Amino acid sequence: MENNTNNGIINISELPIKRNLPRPDEVWRHFKGNLYLILSVAIHTETKELFVCYRALYGDFGYYVRPLDMFLSEVDREKYPDVEQMYRFERVTFD
């Protein structure tokens, strides 16, 4: 993934991702129902892996980080057969 960065700037058009990337200030819903505020997409300085930094919009309003590919992954249907949401996290739009 080294070709996708230039001094720490992510070239989104070169990423092999088919879903829209989370962007700062968007709200995304975890498949278990809780809402999270996106803070940023960050890059690991050594591995160049992308991570999503986000904050819970409930409880203690904790801060979290998760690998981007995991954040955008589909829900494991074998483990969670009754979940309606297709992906682990999905963007929420407010009318």
mmCIF file of C-alpha atoms in Angstrom:
data_model
loop_
_atom_site.group_PDB
_atom_site.id
_atom_site.type_symbol
_atom_site.label_atom_id
_atom_site.label_comp_id
_atom_site.label_asym_id
_atom_site.label_seq_id
_atom_site.Cartn_x
_atom_site.Cartn_y
_atom_site.Cartn_z
ATOM 1 C CA MET A 1 0.000 0.000 0.000
ATOM 2 C CA GLU A 2 3.055 2.237 -0.066
ATOM 3 C CA ASN A 3 2.003 3.707 -3.435
ATOM 4 C CA ASN A 4 -1.144 5.096 -1.841
ATOM 5 C CA THR A 5 0.583 7.686 0.308
ATOM 6 C CA ASN A 6 2.560 10.830 -0.250
ATOM 7 C CA ASN A 7 4.080 12.186 2.956
ATOM 8 C CA GLY A 8 1.201 10.687 4.938
ATOM 9 C CA ILE A 9 -1.518 11.915 2.560
ATOM 10 C CA ILE A 10 -3.820 9.134 1.427
ATOM 11 C CA ASN A 11 -4.629 9.005 -2.288
ATOM 12 C CA ILE A 12 -8.185 7.705 -1.986
ATOM 13 C CA SER A 13 -8.566 7.038 -5.715
ATOM 14 C CA GLU A 14 -5.814 4.397 -5.566
ATOM 15 C CA LEU A 15 -7.268 2.417 -2.669
ATOM 16 C CA PRO A 16 -8.626 -1.052 -3.525
ATOM 17 C CA ILE A 17 -11.891 -0.408 -1.659
ATOM 18 C CA LYS A 18 -15.341 -0.682 -3.207
ATOM 19 C CA ARG A 19 -17.266 1.131 -0.465
ATOM 20 C CA ASN A 20 -17.166 4.811 0.389
ATOM 21 C CA LEU A 21 -14.543 5.651 2.974
ATOM 22 C CA PRO A 22 -15.665 7.076 6.299
ATOM 23 C CA ARG A 23 -15.021 10.819 6.501
ATOM 24 C CA PRO A 24 -14.585 13.105 9.514
ATOM 25 C CA ASP A 25 -17.822 14.206 11.197
ATOM 26 C CA GLU A 26 -19.924 11.473 9.583
ATOM 27 C CA VAL A 27 -22.016 9.248 11.849
ATOM 28 C CA TRP A 28 -21.852 5.504 11.279
ATOM 29 C CA ARG A 29 -23.952 2.737 12.892
ATOM 30 C CA HIS A 30 -22.392 -0.496 14.133
ATOM 31 C CA PHE A 31 -24.450 -3.568 13.267
ATOM 32 C CA LYS A 32 -25.311 -3.981 16.957
ATOM 33 C CA GLY A 33 -27.041 -0.584 16.840
ATOM 34 C CA ASN A 34 -24.717 1.951 18.478
ATOM 35 C CA LEU A 35 -23.727 5.185 16.719
ATOM 36 C CA TYR A 36 -20.181 6.480 16.236
ATOM 37 C CA LEU A 37 -18.686 9.762 15.050
ATOM 38 C CA ILE A 38 -15.833 9.416 12.560
ATOM 39 C CA LEU A 39 -12.749 11.404 13.564
ATOM 40 C CA SER A 40 -10.334 10.430 10.774
ATOM 41 C CA VAL A 41 -8.791 7.727 8.647
ATOM 42 C CA ALA A 42 -5.193 7.327 9.796
ATOM 43 C CA ILE A 43 -2.197 5.488 8.389
ATOM 44 C CA HIS A 44 0.149 3.285 10.386
ATOM 45 C CA THR A 45 3.620 4.791 10.027
ATOM 46 C CA GLU A 46 5.419 1.472 9.559
ATOM 47 C CA THR A 47 2.945 -0.928 7.959
ATOM 48 C CA LYS A 48 1.000 1.724 5.972
ATOM 49 C CA GLU A 49 -2.229 -0.009 7.063
ATOM 50 C CA LEU A 50 -5.241 2.307 7.208
ATOM 51 C CA PHE A 51 -7.248 2.684 10.408
ATOM 52 C CA VAL A 52 -10.537 4.408 11.229
ATOM 53 C CA CYS A 53 -10.492 6.595 14.339
ATOM 54 C CA TYR A 54 -13.948 7.110 15.810
ATOM 55 C CA ARG A 55 -15.824 8.080 18.956
ATOM 56 C CA ALA A 56 -18.850 6.470 20.582
ATOM 57 C CA LEU A 57 -21.959 8.628 20.713
ATOM 58 C CA TYR A 58 -23.230 6.858 23.821
ATOM 59 C CA GLY A 59 -22.054 5.794 27.285
ATOM 60 C CA ASP A 60 -18.593 7.110 28.136
ATOM 61 C CA PHE A 61 -18.104 8.537 24.589
ATOM 62 C CA GLY A 62 -14.914 6.481 24.269
ATOM 63 C CA TYR A 63 -12.401 6.759 21.442
ATOM 64 C CA TYR A 64 -11.640 3.737 19.266
ATOM 65 C CA VAL A 65 -9.489 2.690 16.336
ATOM 66 C CA ARG A 66 -10.092 -0.214 13.976
ATOM 67 C CA PRO A 67 -8.414 -1.361 10.753
ATOM 68 C CA LEU A 68 -10.241 0.131 7.763
ATOM 69 C CA ASP A 69 -10.787 -3.230 6.086
ATOM 70 C CA MET A 70 -12.427 -4.577 9.258
ATOM 71 C CA PHE A 71 -14.494 -1.404 9.697
ATOM 72 C CA LEU A 72 -15.882 -1.813 6.155
ATOM 73 C CA SER A 73 -16.272 -5.604 6.289
ATOM 74 C CA GLU A 74 -19.529 -7.524 6.036
ATOM 75 C CA VAL A 75 -21.234 -8.879 9.140
ATOM 76 C CA ASP A 76 -20.353 -12.495 9.889
ATOM 77 C CA ARG A 77 -23.704 -14.177 9.108
ATOM 78 C CA GLU A 78 -22.715 -17.452 10.749
ATOM 79 C CA LYS A 79 -22.018 -15.695 14.041
ATOM 80 C CA TYR A 80 -24.846 -13.134 13.745
ATOM 81 C CA PRO A 81 -27.583 -14.707 11.544
ATOM 82 C CA ASP A 82 -30.366 -12.344 12.662
ATOM 83 C CA VAL A 83 -28.594 -9.048 12.008
ATOM 84 C CA GLU A 84 -30.326 -6.945 9.344
ATOM 85 C CA GLN A 85 -27.377 -4.685 8.509
ATOM 86 C CA MET A 86 -25.116 -5.949 5.696
ATOM 87 C CA TYR A 87 -21.864 -4.375 6.896
ATOM 88 C CA ARG A 88 -20.159 -4.085 10.282
ATOM 89 C CA PHE A 89 -20.509 -0.280 10.038
ATOM 90 C CA GLU A 90 -22.821 1.706 7.766
ATOM 91 C CA ARG A 91 -23.067 5.442 7.311
ATOM 92 C CA VAL A 92 -26.114 7.146 8.821
ATOM 93 C CA THR A 93 -27.824 9.959 6.959
ATOM 94 C CA PHE A 94 -30.103 12.414 8.686
ATOM 95 C CA ASP A 95 -32.914 14.111 6.780
#
